[in-house]
GROMACS .gro file of C-alpha atoms in nm:
model
  175
    1MET     CA    1   9.767  -3.744   4.241
    2ASP     CA    2   9.816  -4.015   4.505
    3ARG     CA    3   9.649  -4.014   4.845
    4GLU     CA    4  10.016  -3.935   5.025
    5THR     CA    5  10.076  -3.631   4.795
    6ARG     CA    6   9.732  -3.496   4.782
    7ILE     CA    7   9.722  -3.479   5.224
    8ALA     CA    8  10.058  -3.275   5.148
    9TRP     CA    9   9.894  -3.037   4.942
   10LEU     CA   10   9.588  -2.976   5.158
   11VAL     CA   11   9.799  -2.998   5.454
   12ASP     CA   12  10.010  -2.687   5.269
   13HIS     CA   13   9.730  -2.472   5.166
   14ALA     CA   14   9.588  -2.493   5.509
   15ARG     CA   15   9.926  -2.381   5.742
   16ARG     CA   16  10.030  -2.166   5.412
   17PRO     CA   17   9.700  -1.999   5.267
   18ARG     CA   18   9.658  -1.822   4.946
   19HIS     CA   19   9.497  -1.509   4.931
   20ARG     CA   20   9.393  -1.575   5.311
   21GLY     CA   21   9.256  -1.196   5.463
   22LYS     CA   22   9.000  -0.933   5.376
   23LEU     CA   23   9.005  -0.722   5.036
   24PRO     CA   24   8.956  -0.343   5.081
   25ASP     CA   25   8.758  -0.283   4.845
   26ALA     CA   26   8.551  -0.582   4.848
   27ASP     CA   27   8.172  -0.586   4.712
   28ALA     CA   28   8.058  -0.816   4.917
   29GLN     CA   29   8.175  -1.013   5.247
   30VAL     CA   30   7.936  -1.313   5.332
   31PRO     CA   31   8.009  -1.544   5.640
   32GLY     CA   32   7.922  -1.906   5.621
   33GLY     CA   33   7.964  -2.181   5.887
   34ASN     CA   34   7.961  -2.519   5.936
   35PRO     CA   35   7.820  -2.616   6.266
   36GLY     CA   36   7.874  -2.972   6.266
   37CYS     CA   37   8.288  -2.940   6.292
   38GLY     CA   38   8.272  -2.561   6.417
   39ASP     CA   39   8.418  -2.454   6.065
   40VAL     CA   40   8.372  -2.048   6.021
   41ILE     CA   41   8.446  -1.893   5.676
   42THR     CA   42   8.375  -1.567   5.564
   43MET     CA   43   8.494  -1.494   5.182
   44TYR     CA   44   8.522  -1.125   5.026
   45VAL     CA   45   8.457  -1.078   4.631
   46GLN     CA   46   8.550  -0.799   4.434
   47GLY     CA   47   8.378  -0.812   4.092
   48GLN     CA   48   8.519  -0.674   3.794
   49ASN     CA   49   8.393  -0.328   3.696
   50GLY     CA   50   8.141  -0.283   3.488
   51GLU     CA   51   8.114  -0.740   3.435
   52ASP     CA   52   7.970  -0.977   3.581
   53ARG     CA   53   8.318  -1.128   3.664
   54LEU     CA   54   8.502  -1.162   3.932
   55ALA     CA   55   8.828  -0.947   3.990
   56ALA     CA   56   8.917  -1.111   4.326
   57VAL     CA   57   8.854  -1.321   4.548
   58GLY     CA   58   8.993  -1.336   4.946
   59PHE     CA   59   8.912  -1.518   5.253
   60GLU     CA   60   8.915  -1.562   5.642
   61GLY     CA   61   8.830  -1.876   5.863
   62GLU     CA   62   8.899  -2.089   6.131
   63GLY     CA   63   8.815  -2.472   6.139
   64CYS     CA   64   8.969  -2.797   6.029
   65ILE     CA   65   9.242  -2.816   5.763
   66LEU     CA   66   9.010  -2.971   5.482
   67SER     CA   67   8.773  -2.642   5.527
   68GLN     CA   68   9.116  -2.430   5.500
   69ALA     CA   69   9.218  -2.625   5.221
   70ALA     CA   70   8.942  -2.578   5.061
   71ALA     CA   71   8.886  -2.211   5.043
   72SER     CA   72   9.281  -2.152   5.011
   73ILE     CA   73   9.275  -2.405   4.680
   74LEU     CA   74   8.946  -2.195   4.573
   75ALA     CA   75   9.040  -1.896   4.656
   76GLU     CA   76   9.350  -1.954   4.388
   77ARG     CA   77   9.196  -2.132   4.151
   78VAL     CA   78   8.942  -1.834   4.109
   79ASN     CA   79   9.205  -1.581   4.154
   80ARG     CA   80   9.410  -1.749   3.870
   81GLN     CA   81   9.080  -1.809   3.634
   82ARG     CA   82   8.866  -1.492   3.670
   83PRO     CA   83   8.548  -1.678   3.634
   84THR     CA   84   8.198  -1.515   3.535
   85PHE     CA   85   7.969  -1.487   3.832
   86GLU     CA   86   7.701  -1.750   3.560
   87GLU     CA   87   8.095  -1.964   3.631
   88VAL     CA   88   8.119  -1.969   3.963
   89LEU     CA   89   7.725  -2.047   4.029
   90ALA     CA   90   7.722  -2.351   3.792
   91MET     CA   91   8.037  -2.507   4.025
   92SER     CA   92   7.950  -2.779   4.143
   93TYR     CA   93   7.940  -2.928   4.508
   94GLU     CA   94   8.087  -3.231   4.325
   95ASP     CA   95   8.377  -3.087   4.118
   96MET     CA   96   8.503  -2.965   4.409
   97LEU     CA   97   8.530  -3.256   4.586
   98ASP     CA   98   8.670  -3.416   4.368
   99LEU     CA   99   8.971  -3.152   4.295
  100LEU     CA  100   9.024  -3.208   4.679
  101GLY     CA  101   9.023  -3.607   4.683
  102ARG     CA  102   8.766  -3.792   4.720
  103ASP     CA  103   8.932  -4.038   4.923
  104VAL     CA  104   8.962  -3.749   5.164
  105ALA     CA  105   8.673  -3.483   5.101
  106ASP     CA  106   8.392  -3.799   5.070
  107ALA     CA  107   8.432  -3.823   5.464
  108ARG     CA  108   8.328  -3.457   5.517
  109PRO     CA  109   8.146  -3.347   5.238
  110ARG     CA  110   8.059  -3.002   5.423
  111CYS     CA  111   8.429  -2.921   5.496
  112ALA     CA  112   8.506  -2.978   5.190
  113THR     CA  113   8.279  -2.709   5.033
  114LEU     CA  114   8.176  -2.470   5.287
  115ALA     CA  115   8.406  -2.239   5.095
  116LEU     CA  116   8.208  -2.291   4.768
  117GLY     CA  117   7.848  -2.225   4.922
  118THR     CA  118   7.990  -1.922   5.077
  119LEU     CA  119   8.153  -1.779   4.765
  120LYS     CA  120   7.835  -1.865   4.532
  121ALA     CA  121   7.644  -1.676   4.840
  122ALA     CA  122   7.892  -1.348   4.807
  123VAL     CA  123   7.826  -1.380   4.413
  124LYS     CA  124   7.460  -1.383   4.479
  125THR     CA  125   7.482  -1.097   4.729
  126VAL     CA  126   7.674  -0.873   4.463
  127GLU     CA  127   7.431  -0.978   4.167
  128MET     CA  128   7.145  -0.850   4.463
  129ASN     CA  129   7.331  -0.529   4.487
  130ARG     CA  130   7.361  -0.437   4.169
  131LYS     CA  131   6.987  -0.492   4.134
  132LEU     CA  132   6.932  -0.327   4.417
  133LEU     CA  133   7.148  -0.030   4.340
  134LEU     CA  134   7.027   0.025   3.976
  135ALA     CA  135   6.667   0.005   4.110
  136GLY     CA  136   6.741   0.341   4.285
  137HIS     CA  137   6.859   0.242   4.663
  138THR     CA  138   7.170   0.332   4.800
  139VAL     CA  139   7.427   0.126   4.925
  140ALA     CA  140   7.271   0.314   5.293
  141ASP     CA  141   6.974   0.148   5.245
  142ILE     CA  142   7.052  -0.173   5.147
  143GLN     CA  143   7.325  -0.218   5.425
  144GLU     CA  144   7.042  -0.151   5.645
  145LEU     CA  145   6.803  -0.395   5.469
  146ARG     CA  146   7.141  -0.712   5.507
  147ARG     CA  147   7.138  -0.557   5.911
  148ALA     CA  148   6.778  -0.628   5.941
  149ILE     CA  149   6.789  -0.964   5.777
  150ALA     CA  150   7.132  -1.050   6.023
  151ALA     CA  151   6.887  -0.952   6.304
  152GLN     CA  152   6.625  -1.179   6.241
  153ALA     CA  153   6.885  -1.465   6.187
  154GLU     CA  154   7.076  -1.390   6.554
  155GLY     CA  155   7.035  -1.680   6.774
  156THR     CA  156   6.835  -1.899   6.530
  157GLY     CA  157   7.120  -2.125   6.452
  158LEU     CA  158   7.084  -2.008   6.075
  159VAL     CA  159   7.443  -2.091   5.917
  160LEU     CA  160   7.444  -1.849   5.617
  161GLY     CA  161   7.582  -1.986   5.326
  162GLU     CA  162   7.477  -2.304   5.105
  163GLY     CA  163   7.805  -2.519   5.196
  164ALA     CA  164   7.665  -2.665   5.434
  165GLU     CA  165   7.309  -2.736   5.306
  166GLN     CA  166   7.391  -2.824   4.927
  167ALA     CA  167   7.686  -3.104   5.079
  168ALA     CA  168   7.411  -3.298   5.134
  169PHE     CA  169   7.317  -3.542   4.826
  170ALA     CA  170   7.038  -3.578   4.651
  171ASP     CA  171   6.949  -3.931   4.796
  172GLY     CA  172   6.975  -3.725   5.174
  173SER     CA  173   7.349  -3.911   5.231
  174GLU     CA  174   7.708  -3.741   5.316
  175ARG     CA  175   7.912  -3.955   5.179
   0.00000   0.00000   0.00000
């Protein structure tokens, strides 16, 4: 895809996002943010009953065209492919940059990978919730634990989701 076509594709996804909105029966909703740009994304995930596979993904958010387009493109792909949890967690940030187009995404890797990092955090949340339920904890116990964790992070500048952190490359640069 040439640069002009790629930019038109990204703008279309930002203006007419696919799978934008809360999932009423979400197993997890996880916020993520990019404080450098002001992007905010919440990913909603629903697991397939009895399987470690995604049944549906939705998102809400505000921010730059790249972050919102990336969330839409990722949600569209995940809803079409219905990957396993393991496949989601194995998705590479480099592949996300390639998908969006390095000619555009390399300048803003944190914006480009925020949705993927937040999706991974949501999948990890579903996995942890399932383990806690199997260990005998109630849904109320899990919700209270999550509230306590969020309260400790409040006011610290801590951004939940791993997208912003993971966008940095091994050599410390941010292409």
